[in-house]
Coordinates of C-alpha atoms in Angstrom, one line a residue:
M1 CA 33.2 -4.6 30.7
N2 CA 32.6 -1.2 29.1
K3 CA 30.4 0.9 31.5
F4 CA 28.2 1.6 28.5
N5 CA 26.6 -1.9 28.4
L6 CA 24.5 -2.7 25.4
R7 CA 20.9 -2.7 26.6
L8 CA 19.0 -2.9 23.3
V9 CA 19.9 -3.7 19.7
A10 CA 17.7 -3.4 16.7
W11 CA 18.9 -5.8 14.1
E12 CA 17.7 -5.4 10.5
V13 CA 17.9 -9.1 9.6
T14 CA 16.6 -8.4 6.1
R15 CA 15.7 -5.3 4.2
A16 CA 13.1 -7.1 2.1
C17 CA 9.5 -6.1 2.8
N18 CA 6.1 -6.6 1.3
L19 CA 5.0 -3.1 2.1
A20 CA 6.1 0.4 0.8
C21 CA 5.5 2.6 3.8
K22 CA 5.8 6.4 3.3
H23 CA 8.2 6.9 6.2
C24 CA 10.3 3.8 5.6
R25 CA 13.9 4.3 6.9
A26 CA 15.1 1.3 4.8
E27 CA 13.3 2.1 1.5
A28 CA 12.5 -1.6 1.6
R29 CA 11.4 -3.6 -1.4
L30 CA 10.1 -7.2 -1.7
E31 CA 13.3 -8.7 -3.1
P32 CA 16.2 -9.3 -0.7
F33 CA 19.0 -6.7 -0.9
E34 CA 22.5 -7.8 -1.8
G35 CA 25.0 -8.4 1.0
E36 CA 22.7 -9.7 3.7
L37 CA 24.5 -11.6 6.4
D38 CA 24.4 -15.4 5.9
T39 CA 23.3 -17.7 8.7
K40 CA 26.8 -18.4 9.9
E41 CA 27.6 -14.6 10.1
A42 CA 24.3 -14.0 11.8
L43 CA 24.8 -16.6 14.5
S44 CA 28.3 -15.2 15.2
L45 CA 26.8 -11.7 15.5
I46 CA 24.5 -13.0 18.2
D47 CA 27.5 -14.3 20.1
E48 CA 29.0 -10.8 19.9
F49 CA 25.8 -9.2 21.3
K50 CA 26.2 -11.4 24.3
K51 CA 29.7 -10.1 24.9
C52 CA 28.4 -6.6 25.3
G53 CA 25.9 -7.3 28.1
D54 CA 22.5 -9.0 28.0
P55 CA 20.7 -6.9 25.4
V56 CA 17.2 -7.2 24.2
I57 CA 17.4 -8.1 20.5
I58 CA 14.8 -6.6 18.2
F59 CA 14.5 -8.7 15.1
T60 CA 13.4 -6.2 12.6
G61 CA 13.6 -5.4 8.9
G62 CA 12.2 -4.8 6.3
E63 CA 10.0 -7.6 7.2
P64 CA 11.8 -10.1 9.5
L65 CA 9.4 -13.0 8.5
L66 CA 10.8 -12.9 5.0
R67 CA 14.2 -14.1 6.2
K68 CA 14.2 -17.9 5.8
D69 CA 16.4 -18.7 8.8
I70 CA 14.7 -16.2 11.2
F71 CA 13.5 -18.9 13.6
E72 CA 16.9 -20.5 13.8
L73 CA 18.4 -17.1 14.7
V74 CA 15.8 -16.4 17.4
S75 CA 16.2 -19.9 18.8
Y76 CA 19.9 -19.4 19.1
A77 CA 19.5 -16.0 20.8
S78 CA 17.1 -17.6 23.3
S79 CA 19.6 -20.4 24.0
L80 CA 22.0 -17.7 25.2
E81 CA 19.2 -16.3 27.4
L82 CA 18.9 -13.1 25.4
R83 CA 15.4 -11.6 25.3
S84 CA 14.1 -11.7 21.7
V85 CA 11.3 -9.5 20.4
M86 CA 10.2 -9.0 16.8
A87 CA 8.8 -6.2 14.7
P88 CA 6.8 -7.6 11.8
N89 CA 4.2 -5.5 10.0
G90 CA 1.6 -8.1 10.8
T91 CA 0.4 -8.9 7.3
L92 CA 2.6 -12.0 7.0
V93 CA 1.8 -13.4 10.5
T94 CA -0.1 -16.7 10.3
L95 CA -1.3 -18.9 13.2
E96 CA 1.4 -21.4 12.2
N97 CA 4.4 -18.9 12.2
A98 CA 3.0 -17.2 15.3
R99 CA 3.1 -20.5 17.2
E100 CA 6.7 -21.0 15.9
M101 CA 7.6 -17.5 17.2
K102 CA 6.3 -18.6 20.6
R103 CA 8.2 -21.9 20.4
V104 CA 11.6 -20.3 19.6
G105 CA 11.3 -17.6 22.3
I106 CA 9.8 -14.4 20.9
Q107 CA 8.6 -12.6 24.0
R108 CA 6.8 -9.7 22.3
C109 CA 5.9 -8.4 18.9
S110 CA 5.4 -4.8 17.8
I111 CA 2.8 -4.0 15.1
S112 CA 2.5 -0.6 13.6
I113 CA -0.9 1.1 13.3
D114 CA -0.8 4.6 12.0
G115 CA -4.4 5.3 11.3
V116 CA -7.7 4.5 13.0
D117 CA -9.1 2.8 9.9
A118 CA -8.1 1.1 6.7
K119 CA -8.2 4.2 4.6
S120 CA -5.7 6.2 6.7
H121 CA -3.4 3.3 7.6
D122 CA -3.2 1.8 4.1
E123 CA -2.4 5.2 2.6
F124 CA 0.5 5.6 5.0
R125 CA 1.7 2.0 4.5
G126 CA 1.5 2.1 0.7
Q127 CA -0.5 -1.1 0.4
P128 CA -4.2 -1.8 0.2
G129 CA -5.2 -4.3 2.8
A130 CA -2.3 -3.5 5.2
F131 CA -4.7 -2.5 8.0
E132 CA -6.8 -5.6 7.6
G133 CA -3.6 -7.7 7.4
A134 CA -2.2 -6.1 10.6
L135 CA -5.4 -6.8 12.5
R136 CA -5.5 -10.3 11.3
G137 CA -1.8 -10.8 12.3
I138 CA -2.6 -9.5 15.8
E139 CA -5.4 -12.0 16.3
Y140 CA -2.9 -14.8 15.4
L141 CA -0.4 -13.5 17.9
K142 CA -3.1 -13.4 20.5
Q143 CA -4.1 -17.0 19.7
A144 CA -0.4 -18.1 20.0
G145 CA -0.1 -16.3 23.4
I146 CA 2.4 -13.7 22.3
P147 CA 2.1 -10.2 23.9
F148 CA 2.1 -7.3 21.4
Q149 CA 2.5 -3.6 21.4
I150 CA 1.3 -1.1 18.9
N151 CA 3.6 1.5 17.4
T152 CA 2.2 4.7 15.9
T153 CA 4.2 7.3 13.9
V154 CA 3.2 10.9 14.6
T155 CA 2.4 13.0 11.5
K156 CA 0.3 16.0 10.8
Q157 CA -2.3 13.7 9.2
N158 CA -2.9 11.5 12.2
L159 CA -2.3 13.9 15.0
H160 CA -6.0 14.8 15.4
S161 CA -7.0 11.1 15.7
F162 CA -4.6 10.0 18.4
K163 CA -7.3 9.4 21.0
D164 CA -9.2 7.2 18.5
I165 CA -6.1 5.3 17.6
F166 CA -5.4 4.7 21.3
S167 CA -9.0 3.4 21.8
L168 CA -8.3 0.9 19.0
V169 CA -5.1 -0.1 20.6
E170 CA -6.9 -0.7 23.9
K171 CA -9.7 -2.6 22.2
L172 CA -7.2 -4.9 20.5
G173 CA -5.6 -5.8 23.8
A174 CA -2.1 -4.4 23.4
V175 CA 0.3 -4.4 26.4
A176 CA 1.8 -1.1 25.3
W177 CA 1.5 1.8 22.9
H178 CA 4.6 3.5 21.6
I179 CA 4.4 6.7 19.7
F180 CA 7.2 7.5 17.3
M181 CA 8.2 11.0 16.2
L182 CA 8.9 11.1 12.5
V183 CA 12.6 11.3 11.5
P184 CA 13.0 12.5 7.9
T185 CA 15.3 9.8 6.5
G186 CA 14.9 7.1 3.8
R187 CA 11.4 7.5 2.3
G188 CA 10.6 9.7 5.3
S189 CA 12.7 12.4 3.7
E190 CA 10.0 12.6 1.0
I191 CA 7.3 13.5 3.4
R192 CA 9.1 16.3 5.4
D193 CA 5.9 18.3 5.2
E194 CA 4.3 15.7 7.5
I195 CA 6.8 16.5 10.3
I196 CA 5.0 18.4 13.1
S197 CA 6.5 21.8 14.1
A198 CA 8.7 22.2 17.2
Q199 CA 5.7 23.8 19.1
E200 CA 3.4 21.0 18.0
Y201 CA 6.1 18.5 19.2
E202 CA 6.0 20.2 22.6
E203 CA 2.2 20.1 22.7
V204 CA 2.0 16.4 21.7
L205 CA 4.5 15.4 24.4
N206 CA 2.7 17.4 27.1
W207 CA -0.6 15.8 25.9
F208 CA 1.1 12.4 26.1
Y209 CA 2.3 13.2 29.7
D210 CA -1.3 13.9 30.8
F211 CA -2.8 11.1 28.7
R212 CA -0.6 8.4 30.4
K213 CA -2.4 9.1 33.7
T214 CA -5.7 7.9 32.2
T215 CA -4.6 4.3 31.5
S216 CA -2.8 1.5 33.1
M217 CA -1.3 0.5 29.7
H218 CA 2.4 1.2 29.3
L219 CA 2.9 4.2 27.1
K220 CA 6.2 5.3 25.6
A221 CA 7.4 8.2 23.5
T222 CA 10.1 7.0 21.1
C223 CA 12.5 9.2 19.0
A224 CA 11.1 11.9 21.3
P225 CA 14.0 12.6 23.8
H226 CA 12.3 15.9 24.8
Y227 CA 9.7 13.8 26.7
Y228 CA 12.2 13.0 29.4
R229 CA 12.7 16.8 30.0
I230 CA 9.0 17.5 29.9
M231 CA 8.3 14.6 32.3
R232 CA 10.7 16.1 34.8
Q233 CA 9.4 19.7 34.3
R234 CA 5.8 18.6 34.8
A235 CA 6.6 16.3 37.7
K236 CA 8.3 19.2 39.5
Q237 CA 5.2 21.4 39.0
E238 CA 3.1 18.6 40.4
G239 CA 5.4 18.0 43.4
L240 CA 6.2 14.4 42.2
K241 CA 9.5 12.7 42.6
V242 CA 10.7 11.1 39.3
D243 CA 11.5 7.5 40.3
K244 CA 10.4 4.0 39.4
S245 CA 7.4 4.1 41.7
T246 CA 5.9 7.2 40.0
F247 CA 7.1 6.9 36.4
G248 CA 8.1 3.2 36.0
L249 CA 10.9 2.5 33.5
D250 CA 10.7 6.0 32.1
A251 CA 12.4 7.2 35.2
M252 CA 15.3 4.8 34.6
T253 CA 16.2 5.7 31.1
R254 CA 17.1 8.7 28.9
G255 CA 15.8 10.1 25.7
C256 CA 18.3 9.3 22.9
L257 CA 20.1 6.0 23.6
G258 CA 21.9 5.8 20.3
G259 CA 25.5 4.7 20.8
I260 CA 25.0 4.8 24.6
G261 CA 22.8 1.8 25.5
F262 CA 21.3 1.1 22.0
C263 CA 22.5 0.6 18.5
F264 CA 21.3 -0.7 15.1
V265 CA 22.9 -3.3 12.8
S266 CA 21.9 -3.2 9.2
H267 CA 21.2 -6.2 6.9
S268 CA 24.8 -6.1 5.6
G269 CA 26.5 -5.7 9.0
Q270 CA 26.9 -1.9 9.2
V271 CA 26.7 -0.8 12.8
Q272 CA 24.9 2.6 13.4
P273 CA 23.8 4.6 16.4
C274 CA 20.2 3.9 15.3
G275 CA 18.3 3.0 12.2
Y276 CA 17.5 6.6 11.4
L277 CA 21.1 7.8 11.7
E278 CA 23.0 6.1 8.8
L279 CA 26.5 6.7 10.0
D280 CA 29.0 3.9 9.5
C281 CA 30.4 3.1 13.0
G282 CA 32.0 -0.1 11.8
Q283 CA 31.4 -3.1 9.7
I284 CA 31.1 -6.5 11.5
R285 CA 32.7 -8.3 8.5
E286 CA 35.8 -6.2 9.2
M287 CA 35.8 -5.8 13.0
P288 CA 34.0 -7.8 15.8
F289 CA 30.8 -6.1 16.9
S290 CA 31.9 -6.0 20.5
K291 CA 35.0 -4.0 19.5
I292 CA 32.9 -1.6 17.4
W293 CA 30.6 -1.1 20.4
E294 CA 33.5 -0.3 22.7
S295 CA 35.6 1.8 20.5
S296 CA 33.8 3.5 17.6
P297 CA 34.7 7.2 17.5
I298 CA 31.1 8.1 16.8
F299 CA 29.9 6.1 19.8
L300 CA 32.5 7.7 22.0
N301 CA 31.4 11.2 20.9
L302 CA 27.8 10.3 21.6
R303 CA 28.8 9.2 25.1
N304 CA 30.6 12.5 25.8
P305 CA 28.4 15.4 26.8
K306 CA 31.2 17.9 26.0
A307 CA 31.1 16.8 22.3
Y308 CA 27.5 18.1 21.7
K309 CA 27.0 21.5 20.1
G310 CA 24.6 24.3 20.5
K311 CA 22.2 24.3 23.4
C312 CA 22.3 20.5 23.6
G313 CA 25.9 20.9 24.8
Y314 CA 25.0 22.9 27.8
C315 CA 21.4 22.1 28.6
E316 CA 20.7 21.0 32.2
F317 CA 18.6 18.2 30.8
H318 CA 21.3 16.8 28.6
R319 CA 21.8 13.6 30.5
V320 CA 18.1 12.7 30.4
C321 CA 17.4 14.0 26.9
G322 CA 20.3 14.4 24.5
G323 CA 18.2 15.5 21.6
C324 CA 17.5 13.3 18.5
R325 CA 20.8 12.8 16.9
A326 CA 19.2 11.5 13.7
R327 CA 17.1 14.7 13.3
A328 CA 20.2 16.8 13.9
Y329 CA 22.0 15.0 11.2
T330 CA 19.2 14.9 8.6
M331 CA 18.0 18.5 9.2
K332 CA 21.3 20.2 10.2
G333 CA 23.9 18.0 8.6
D334 CA 25.7 17.3 11.9
Y335 CA 24.8 14.5 14.3
L336 CA 26.2 16.4 17.2
A337 CA 24.3 19.6 16.4
E338 CA 21.5 20.8 18.7
E339 CA 18.1 19.2 18.3
P340 CA 16.2 21.1 15.5
L341 CA 12.7 20.6 17.0
C342 CA 13.3 21.8 20.5
T343 CA 11.7 25.0 21.9
Y344 CA 13.4 24.8 25.3
D345 CA 15.9 27.5 26.3
P346 CA 18.4 26.0 28.7
K347 CA 19.0 27.7 32.0
K348 CA 22.7 27.0 32.1
I349 CA 25.0 29.6 30.8
K350 CA 27.4 28.3 28.1
A351 CA 31.0 28.3 29.3

């Protein structure tokens, strides 16, 4: 088995969606896109996932509930003892399909809330009623007994209201809150002015480090590899050892996992390091997924610290951070370039 076991895979089972979010990586639309994997291809892909380890499968989209055979796919993954989670937007969740999710083995759902009220959330999501629909969907998930987490994308517009958003997350009864740092790709490239600066990025993650101490809820910073550097810097200042007893699962992982323990599969079977980094690492209709995972030149580069450029190539925190490869690609044109939104000056001297 390749030492880089697949731990997590985000699978865009469809690119169709009923919303038009400002930051949408997929630039989704309501109608299905051409080239979606059919049921037979999708079931074979699940077999391939199993060959690469025992990854958690994130059934995502678009809107995964718009795929007609979604419950057949989840049921099959569950039969192989693969942990299945789903990322619907919440507006299409009903009590009936929530109960079906529970029956076929969905173990958690993630719902995005990007504003503290309907006005702010609906504007970001591009659809009046999205906030109300998400809250309604959450209630159905709760009734069906499915744990849920809330995901929030960090922008200049909602940065000031993060404490209020968290209060809402807590009130709703979420098991976790994940903040996502905006990556300018897809529709997200049209709102580049919403990206916080490198200094604001640093301040947000330091705030996040302190804020996590105030709650027992699991908090996670996503598409924010710097956090794993900041966590260690702050822990050292406080005389804390970074291990599972002090920082939970955050102590057991690294920042950017793209191509290392995580990957993304598009609706048409294109394998990528992540959903925000649209590099063709292989097509599953041309090569088995397990072969792509083991041998893609792009994945092999991402697994090789010596391949990274600029300060990311010699930073002493490389193995716990790695920088956001998608931001490097979209903002600098090179997926191996140094992270564009990092203020840290590495101590190591470049050889």
